[in-house]
């Protein structure tokens, strides 16, 4: 299969907003990066990536506080959006920020034959997928429905990679028919891929997902490349898999090797450690006559969830860490970014229901919850929280837990946050909610999944997903 060449771009990324060093929000105001656009009262809503010291250029952030104390997204006042859309929690994205994030990866990959495979599990909104496809991305899939969605969104199947440790035969048949790359994750996975090739009558381009046993130094729930992980083949069994592929020349074509270390990684030398191991495996595989063209180093680059001003690795830092290794073996590089493409493009926008205390703790209760955004409850993840409007002059700054109405003590969006006591109905946002938030949302307590909107390049607001309703829930029982 021919290598995929990305169009090279070298955008001049403006410096990003510098946040206060304290990770808890204060009453600090900032000048906007963009001149603020005049906002009509009748806002129109349309349906619609370390070395320990990386030389990096930080991403421009699309959400910022202006000198007037209001939060803006690409020059659009979030308060105005709240007054225009339906009165419930909603996700608000910046479409231009998505574009900027992709362009940063494209610029970093200049000079390499590469595929940017967006990890659909991070966010599966169809409109976002169509935009990413239009920017030249491929897709990384971990289920049959993600595969079907990628095809519906128009992704080039030859720029799609089907991952997973439990891929089903019927889904593998679709992948084989469409010409999608498939990672071999286990002995039974190989058997299923062979069966899918026979059913479809197509030879499948496969990569071996090798567990490199590299510690990504992240939360154990998002670590995927250490020895205890459920993903990938044990490196000591490599020869067994090579022999198995050789035994099926009509069904399988081994074209590459794959590894994935984990998520929220903030030290790119970890990627280099893994890439060194992987190119050595590729040397060994090539020595046995296989034509290996692809190295897939996965994704997992972290972002500054704390808004602390930390200098984190950029896409260029990541790619430069493995560039010479890739060129030295004349390989095509596949990367699988998810969080670093989409997380910082979005906020979950909520309204304050009220403020209470139990005598030892203060609580800001909002209409959003763990049902809409589960990361803090699931693995104690931190996401920056702030109000969308200036507080009353008499508001006292206190330490609050920001919680929702769900009947669980685990229902919190943030703990021990220093915030001015807000009035009822005040807007409150949870930042960096583009990845692993809406895609993990549920209907627990019958809180229906929220609508999604984005700010377009011209500053207009478009609806990109309808919110679910109680009537949607009842439809599952019609005719039973």
Coordinates of C-alpha atoms in Angstrom, one line a residue:
X1 CA 0.0 0.0 0.0
X2 CA 1.3 3.4 -0.9
X3 CA 2.4 5.7 1.8
X4 CA 0.0 8.6 2.6
X5 CA 1.6 12.1 2.1
X6 CA 0.2 14.9 4.2
X7 CA 0.0 18.4 2.9
X8 CA 2.6 20.3 4.8
X9 CA 1.6 23.5 6.6
X10 CA 3.7 25.7 8.7
X11 CA 1.2 27.9 10.6
X12 CA 2.5 30.7 12.7
X13 CA 0.8 29.8 16.0
X14 CA 0.3 32.8 18.2
X15 CA 1.3 32.5 21.8
X16 CA -1.3 31.0 24.0
X17 CA -3.0 32.5 27.0
X18 CA -0.8 32.4 30.1
X19 CA -2.8 31.2 33.1
X20 CA -2.0 31.9 36.7
X21 CA 0.5 29.5 38.3
X22 CA -2.0 28.5 40.9
X23 CA -4.1 25.6 39.5
X24 CA -7.2 26.8 41.3
X25 CA -9.1 29.6 39.6
X26 CA -8.9 33.1 41.0
X27 CA -10.5 36.3 40.0
X28 CA -7.9 37.1 37.4
X29 CA -8.9 38.7 34.1
X30 CA -7.0 38.5 30.8
X31 CA -7.0 40.4 27.6
X32 CA -8.4 38.3 24.7
X33 CA -6.1 37.0 22.0
X34 CA -8.6 38.1 19.3
X35 CA -10.4 41.4 19.1
X36 CA -13.9 40.8 20.5
X37 CA -16.5 40.6 17.8
X38 CA -19.7 42.6 18.4
X39 CA -22.4 40.1 19.4
X40 CA -26.0 40.6 18.4
X41 CA -28.6 40.0 21.1
X42 CA -30.4 37.7 18.7
X43 CA -27.5 35.2 18.3
X44 CA -28.4 32.9 15.5
X45 CA -28.0 29.1 16.2
X46 CA -27.9 26.9 13.1
X47 CA -28.5 23.2 13.1
X48 CA -25.9 21.8 11.6
X49 CA 1.0 17.3 21.3
X50 CA 9.3 15.4 26.4
X51 CA 12.1 15.5 26.7
X52 CA 12.4 16.8 30.2
X53 CA 12.8 20.3 28.8
X54 CA 10.9 20.4 25.5
X55 CA 11.4 23.3 23.1
X56 CA 7.7 23.9 22.5
X57 CA 5.3 26.5 21.2
X58 CA 2.1 26.3 23.3
X59 CA -1.3 26.1 21.7
X60 CA -3.4 29.2 21.5
X61 CA -6.4 28.6 23.8
X62 CA -9.8 29.4 22.4
X63 CA -11.6 30.1 25.8
X64 CA -10.4 33.2 27.6
X65 CA -11.4 35.7 30.1
X66 CA -11.6 39.3 28.9
X67 CA -11.0 42.5 30.8
X68 CA -14.7 42.8 31.3
X69 CA -14.7 39.6 33.4
X70 CA -16.7 37.5 30.9
X71 CA -15.5 34.3 29.3
X72 CA -15.2 34.3 25.5
X73 CA -14.8 31.5 23.0
X74 CA -13.2 32.8 19.8
X75 CA -14.5 36.3 20.6
X76 CA -18.0 35.1 21.3
X77 CA -19.3 35.7 24.8
X78 CA -20.3 32.4 26.4
X79 CA -23.0 34.2 28.4
X80 CA -24.6 35.2 25.1
X81 CA -24.6 31.6 23.9
X82 CA -26.2 30.5 27.1
X83 CA -29.0 33.0 26.6
X84 CA -29.6 31.7 23.1
X85 CA -29.6 27.9 23.4
X86 CA -31.9 25.6 25.3
X87 CA -31.6 25.9 29.1
X88 CA -29.7 22.7 30.0
X89 CA -26.0 21.7 30.3
X90 CA -24.4 21.8 26.9
X91 CA -21.0 21.3 25.3
X92 CA -19.5 24.3 23.4
X93 CA -16.6 23.8 21.0
X94 CA -14.3 26.0 18.9
X95 CA -14.2 24.7 15.4
X96 CA -11.2 27.0 14.6
X97 CA -9.3 25.4 17.6
X98 CA -9.8 22.0 16.1
X99 CA -8.3 23.2 12.9
X100 CA -5.4 24.8 14.7
X101 CA -4.6 21.6 16.6
X102 CA -4.6 19.5 13.4
X103 CA -2.4 22.1 11.6
X104 CA 0.1 21.8 14.4
X105 CA 0.4 18.1 13.8
X106 CA 0.7 18.6 10.1
X107 CA 3.5 21.1 10.5
X108 CA 5.3 18.8 12.9
X109 CA 5.1 15.9 10.4
X110 CA 6.5 17.9 7.5
X111 CA 9.2 15.8 5.7
X112 CA 7.7 12.4 6.8
X113 CA 5.2 10.1 5.1
X114 CA 2.5 9.9 7.7
X115 CA -1.1 9.3 8.7
X116 CA -2.8 11.3 11.4
X117 CA -5.3 8.8 12.7
X118 CA -7.8 10.6 15.0
X119 CA -8.9 8.3 17.9
X120 CA -12.6 8.4 17.5
X121 CA -13.1 7.0 21.0
X122 CA -12.1 10.5 22.3
X123 CA -15.1 12.2 20.7
X124 CA -17.5 10.6 18.2
X125 CA -19.5 13.6 17.2
X126 CA -20.3 13.1 13.4
X127 CA -19.9 16.8 12.5
X128 CA -16.5 16.9 14.2
X129 CA -15.4 13.7 12.4
X130 CA -16.5 15.2 9.1
X131 CA -14.4 18.3 9.8
X132 CA -11.3 16.2 10.8
X133 CA -11.7 14.1 7.7
X134 CA -11.8 17.3 5.6
X135 CA -8.6 18.4 7.2
X136 CA -6.9 15.2 6.0
X137 CA -7.1 13.0 9.1
X138 CA -7.6 9.3 9.1
X139 CA -9.4 7.5 11.9
X140 CA -8.5 5.0 14.7
X141 CA -11.3 2.6 15.5
X142 CA -11.9 0.4 18.5
X143 CA -15.4 -1.0 17.8
X144 CA -17.5 -2.0 14.9
X145 CA -19.8 1.0 15.3
X146 CA -16.8 3.4 15.3
X147 CA -15.7 1.7 12.0
X148 CA -19.2 2.3 10.6
X149 CA -19.2 5.9 11.8
X150 CA -15.8 6.6 10.2
X151 CA -17.1 5.3 6.9
X152 CA -20.3 7.3 7.2
X153 CA -18.1 10.4 7.9
X154 CA -16.3 9.8 4.7
X155 CA -12.8 8.8 6.0
X156 CA -10.5 7.1 3.5
X157 CA -10.5 3.5 4.7
X158 CA -6.8 3.1 3.7
X159 CA -6.1 5.8 6.4
X160 CA -8.1 4.0 9.1
X161 CA -6.7 1.6 11.7
X162 CA -8.9 -0.9 13.6
X163 CA -7.5 -1.5 17.1
X164 CA -8.8 -3.4 20.1
X165 CA -8.3 -6.5 22.1
X166 CA -11.7 -8.0 21.4
X167 CA -12.6 -7.3 17.8
X168 CA -15.7 -9.2 16.6
X169 CA -15.7 -11.3 13.5
X170 CA -18.6 -9.5 11.8
X171 CA -16.8 -6.1 12.3
X172 CA -13.5 -7.5 11.0
X173 CA -15.3 -8.6 7.9
X174 CA -16.3 -5.0 7.2
X175 CA -12.8 -3.8 7.9
X176 CA -11.4 -6.4 5.4
X177 CA -14.0 -5.5 2.8
X178 CA -13.1 -1.8 3.1
X179 CA -9.3 -2.1 3.1
X180 CA -8.8 -0.8 6.7
X181 CA -5.5 -1.5 8.5
X182 CA -6.1 -4.1 11.3
X183 CA -3.9 -4.6 14.3
X184 CA -3.3 -8.1 15.5
X185 CA -3.7 -8.1 19.3
X186 CA -3.7 -11.8 20.2
X187 CA -3.8 -15.4 19.0
X188 CA -7.6 -15.5 18.8
X189 CA -7.6 -12.0 17.2
X190 CA -5.4 -13.4 14.4
X191 CA -7.7 -16.3 13.9
X192 CA -10.7 -14.0 13.5
X193 CA -8.8 -11.7 11.1
X194 CA -7.9 -14.8 8.9
X195 CA -11.6 -15.9 9.0
X196 CA -12.7 -12.3 8.1
X197 CA -10.3 -12.3 5.1
X198 CA -11.7 -15.6 3.8
X199 CA -15.3 -14.4 4.2
X200 CA -14.7 -11.1 2.5
X201 CA -12.4 -12.6 -0.1
X202 CA -9.9 -9.8 0.6
X203 CA -6.3 -9.9 1.9
X204 CA -6.0 -7.8 5.1
X205 CA -3.2 -5.4 5.7
X206 CA -2.2 -6.1 9.3
X207 CA 0.1 -4.6 11.9
X208 CA 1.4 -6.5 15.0
X209 CA 0.5 -4.6 18.2
X210 CA 3.5 -5.3 20.3
X211 CA 3.4 -4.6 24.0
X212 CA 6.8 -2.8 24.5
X213 CA 6.5 -2.9 28.3
X214 CA 7.3 0.8 28.7
X215 CA 5.9 2.6 31.7
X216 CA 4.1 5.8 30.5
X217 CA 4.1 7.2 34.0
X218 CA 0.3 8.0 33.9
X219 CA -2.8 6.9 35.8
X220 CA -3.0 3.1 35.6
X221 CA -6.5 3.3 34.1
X222 CA -5.0 5.0 31.0
X223 CA -1.7 3.0 30.7
X224 CA -1.8 0.6 27.8
X225 CA 1.8 -0.3 27.0
X226 CA 3.2 -1.9 30.2
X227 CA 3.5 -5.6 30.9
X228 CA 0.3 -5.9 32.9
X229 CA -1.9 -4.4 30.1
X230 CA -4.6 -6.3 28.4
X231 CA -3.5 -4.9 25.0
X232 CA -1.1 -6.3 22.5
X233 CA 1.1 -9.4 22.1
X234 CA 3.9 -10.3 24.4
X235 CA 7.1 -9.3 22.7
X236 CA 8.6 -12.7 23.6
X237 CA 5.9 -14.3 21.4
X238 CA 6.8 -12.3 18.3
X239 CA 8.2 -15.2 16.4
X240 CA 5.1 -17.3 17.0
X241 CA 3.0 -14.5 15.4
X242 CA 5.4 -14.1 12.5
X243 CA 5.2 -17.8 11.8
X244 CA 1.4 -17.6 12.0
X245 CA 1.3 -14.8 9.5
X246 CA 3.6 -16.7 7.1
X247 CA 1.2 -19.6 7.3
X248 CA -1.6 -17.4 5.8
X249 CA -0.2 -15.7 2.7
X250 CA -3.6 -15.5 1.0
X251 CA -5.3 -13.9 3.9
X252 CA -2.7 -11.6 5.6
X253 CA -0.1 -9.1 4.5
X254 CA 2.0 -7.9 7.4
X255 CA 2.8 -4.2 6.7
X256 CA 3.8 -2.7 10.0
X257 CA 4.2 -2.8 13.8
X258 CA 2.2 -0.9 16.4
X259 CA 2.4 0.1 20.0
X260 CA 0.4 2.3 22.3
X261 CA 1.7 3.4 25.6
X262 CA -1.2 5.2 27.3
X263 CA -2.9 8.6 27.6
X264 CA -2.1 12.0 29.2
X265 CA 1.7 11.4 28.5
X266 CA 3.7 14.5 29.3
X267 CA 7.3 13.3 28.6
X268 CA 8.1 12.6 25.0
X269 CA 11.3 10.7 25.7
X270 CA 8.9 7.8 26.7
X271 CA 7.7 7.7 23.0
X272 CA 11.4 7.6 21.9
X273 CA 12.1 4.7 24.3
X274 CA 9.2 2.8 22.7
X275 CA 10.2 3.8 19.2
X276 CA 13.7 2.5 19.7
X277 CA 12.3 -0.9 20.8
X278 CA 9.9 -0.9 17.9
X279 CA 12.4 -0.2 15.1
X280 CA 14.5 -3.0 16.5
X281 CA 11.5 -5.4 16.2
X282 CA 11.0 -4.1 12.7
X283 CA 14.6 -4.9 11.8
X284 CA 14.0 -8.4 13.1
X285 CA 10.8 -8.8 11.2
X286 CA 12.3 -7.5 8.0
X287 CA 15.2 -9.9 8.3
X288 CA 12.6 -12.7 7.9
X289 CA 11.5 -11.4 4.5
X290 CA 8.5 -9.2 5.5
X291 CA 8.1 -5.9 3.7
X292 CA 7.4 -3.6 6.7
X293 CA 6.4 -0.1 5.7
X294 CA 4.6 1.3 8.8
X295 CA 5.5 2.2 12.3
X296 CA 2.5 3.1 14.4
X297 CA 3.5 4.8 17.7
X298 CA 0.0 5.4 18.9
X299 CA -1.2 8.5 20.7
X300 CA -1.5 9.8 24.2
X301 CA 0.0 13.3 24.3
X302 CA -1.2 15.2 27.4
X303 CA -2.6 18.7 27.8
X304 CA -2.5 21.3 30.5
X305 CA -5.7 20.4 32.3
X306 CA -4.7 22.5 35.3
X307 CA -4.2 25.7 33.3
X308 CA -1.2 26.3 35.4
X309 CA 1.0 27.6 32.6
X310 CA 3.0 24.3 32.5
X311 CA 5.1 24.0 29.4
X312 CA 4.1 20.6 28.0
X313 CA 5.3 18.8 24.9
X314 CA 3.8 19.9 21.6
X315 CA 3.2 17.8 18.5
X316 CA 6.5 18.9 17.2
X317 CA 8.3 17.8 20.3
X318 CA 6.7 14.4 20.0
X319 CA 7.5 14.0 16.3
X320 CA 11.0 15.3 16.5
X321 CA 11.7 12.7 19.2
X322 CA 11.1 9.8 16.8
X323 CA 11.8 11.5 13.4
X324 CA 15.3 10.2 12.8
X325 CA 14.4 6.7 13.8
X326 CA 11.5 6.7 11.3
X327 CA 13.7 8.1 8.5
X328 CA 16.5 5.7 9.3
X329 CA 14.3 2.8 8.5
X330 CA 12.4 4.5 5.6
X331 CA 9.1 4.0 7.4
X332 CA 5.7 5.6 7.1
X333 CA 4.7 7.0 10.5
X334 CA 1.2 6.5 11.9
X335 CA 0.1 8.5 15.0
X336 CA -3.1 8.2 16.9
X337 CA -3.9 11.5 18.6
X338 CA -7.2 12.0 20.3
X339 CA -7.0 14.1 23.4
X340 CA -4.4 16.4 22.0
X341 CA -6.6 17.2 19.0
X342 CA -9.9 17.7 20.7
X343 CA -9.7 18.2 24.5
X344 CA -8.8 21.9 24.6
X345 CA -11.4 22.8 22.0
X346 CA -14.4 22.5 24.3
X347 CA -16.1 23.4 27.6
X348 CA -19.1 21.8 29.4
X349 CA -21.3 24.8 30.1
X350 CA -23.5 24.5 33.2
X351 CA -25.8 26.7 35.3
X352 CA -25.6 27.1 39.1
X353 CA -28.6 25.6 40.9
X354 CA -27.5 26.9 44.3
X355 CA -24.8 27.1 47.0
X356 CA -24.9 25.1 50.2
X357 CA -22.7 24.0 53.1
X358 CA -22.8 21.0 55.4
X359 CA -20.9 22.8 58.1
X360 CA -17.4 21.5 57.1
X361 CA -17.6 21.7 53.3
X362 CA -19.1 24.2 50.8
X363 CA -20.8 23.1 47.6
X364 CA -21.7 24.7 44.4
X365 CA -24.5 22.6 42.9
X366 CA -24.9 22.8 39.2
X367 CA -27.2 21.2 36.6
X368 CA -24.4 19.3 35.0
X369 CA -23.1 16.1 36.6
X370 CA -21.0 12.9 36.4
X371 CA -23.6 11.7 33.8
X372 CA -22.5 14.4 31.4
X373 CA -18.8 14.4 32.3
X374 CA -17.5 11.4 34.3
X375 CA -13.7 11.9 34.1
X376 CA -13.4 13.4 37.7
X377 CA -15.6 10.7 39.2
X378 CA -14.0 7.8 37.2
X379 CA -10.4 8.4 38.0
X380 CA -10.2 11.7 40.0
X381 CA -9.2 13.7 36.9
X382 CA -8.7 17.4 37.3
X383 CA -10.4 19.8 34.9
X384 CA -10.2 23.6 35.3
X385 CA -13.4 25.3 36.4
X386 CA -14.5 28.9 36.3
X387 CA -17.5 31.2 36.1
X388 CA -18.5 32.7 32.8
X389 CA -19.4 36.1 34.1
X390 CA -17.9 38.5 36.7
X391 CA -19.2 37.8 40.3
X392 CA -21.2 40.4 42.3
X393 CA -18.9 42.9 44.0
X394 CA -19.8 41.4 47.4
X395 CA -19.1 37.8 46.5
X396 CA -16.7 36.1 48.8
X397 CA -14.0 33.7 47.4
X398 CA -14.3 30.4 49.2
X399 CA -13.3 26.8 48.7
X400 CA -16.0 24.7 47.1
X401 CA -16.7 21.3 45.8
X402 CA -18.5 21.6 42.4
X403 CA -21.1 18.9 42.4
X404 CA -24.1 17.8 40.3
X405 CA -27.6 16.5 41.2
X406 CA -26.9 12.8 40.6
X407 CA -27.6 10.6 43.6
X408 CA -24.0 9.5 44.2
X409 CA -21.3 11.0 46.4
X410 CA -19.0 10.4 43.5
X411 CA -20.9 13.0 41.5
X412 CA -18.4 15.9 41.4
X413 CA -16.8 17.9 38.7
X414 CA -14.1 19.4 40.9
X415 CA -13.1 19.4 44.5
X416 CA -11.7 22.2 46.7
X417 CA -11.8 24.9 44.1
X418 CA -11.4 28.5 45.1
X419 CA -14.2 30.4 43.5
X420 CA -16.3 33.5 44.3
X421 CA -19.7 32.4 45.6
X422 CA -22.0 32.5 42.5
X423 CA -25.6 33.5 42.3
X424 CA -28.3 31.1 41.2
X425 CA -28.3 30.7 37.4
X426 CA -24.7 31.8 37.0
X427 CA -22.9 30.1 34.2
X428 CA -20.0 27.8 35.2
X429 CA -17.8 25.9 32.8
X430 CA -15.6 22.8 33.0
X431 CA -12.7 23.4 30.6
X432 CA -10.9 21.0 28.3
X433 CA -14.0 18.8 27.9
X434 CA -13.6 17.9 24.2
X435 CA -12.1 14.4 24.9
X436 CA -13.5 11.5 26.8
X437 CA -16.4 13.6 28.2
X438 CA -19.4 13.5 25.8
X439 CA -18.2 10.2 24.4
X440 CA -18.4 8.7 27.9
X441 CA -21.7 10.5 28.9
X442 CA -24.6 8.4 30.2
X443 CA -28.2 8.7 31.1
X444 CA -27.7 7.8 34.7
X445 CA -30.5 9.1 36.9
X446 CA -32.3 9.7 33.6
X447 CA -30.2 12.8 32.9
X448 CA -30.3 12.8 29.2
X449 CA -27.2 13.4 27.1
X450 CA -26.7 17.1 26.4
X451 CA -26.7 19.0 23.1
X452 CA -23.4 20.2 21.5
X453 CA -22.6 23.4 19.7
X454 CA -19.6 25.0 18.1
X455 CA -18.4 28.4 17.3
X456 CA -17.7 28.7 13.5
X457 CA -14.9 30.5 11.9
X458 CA -17.1 33.6 11.4
X459 CA -18.2 33.7 15.0
X460 CA -21.7 32.2 14.4
X461 CA -23.0 29.3 16.6
X462 CA -24.0 26.0 15.0
X463 CA -25.7 23.1 16.7
X464 CA -23.8 19.9 16.0
X465 CA -25.7 17.4 18.1
X466 CA -29.3 17.4 19.4
X467 CA -29.7 16.9 23.1
X468 CA -31.5 13.7 24.0
X469 CA -35.0 13.9 25.5
X470 CA -37.2 11.9 27.8
X471 CA -39.2 11.0 24.7
X472 CA -36.1 9.5 23.2
X473 CA -35.8 7.2 26.2
X474 CA -39.4 6.0 25.9
X475 CA -38.8 5.1 22.2
X476 CA -36.6 2.2 23.3
X477 CA -39.8 0.5 24.7
X478 CA -42.2 1.2 21.9
X479 CA -44.0 -1.9 20.6
X480 CA -42.7 -4.2 23.4

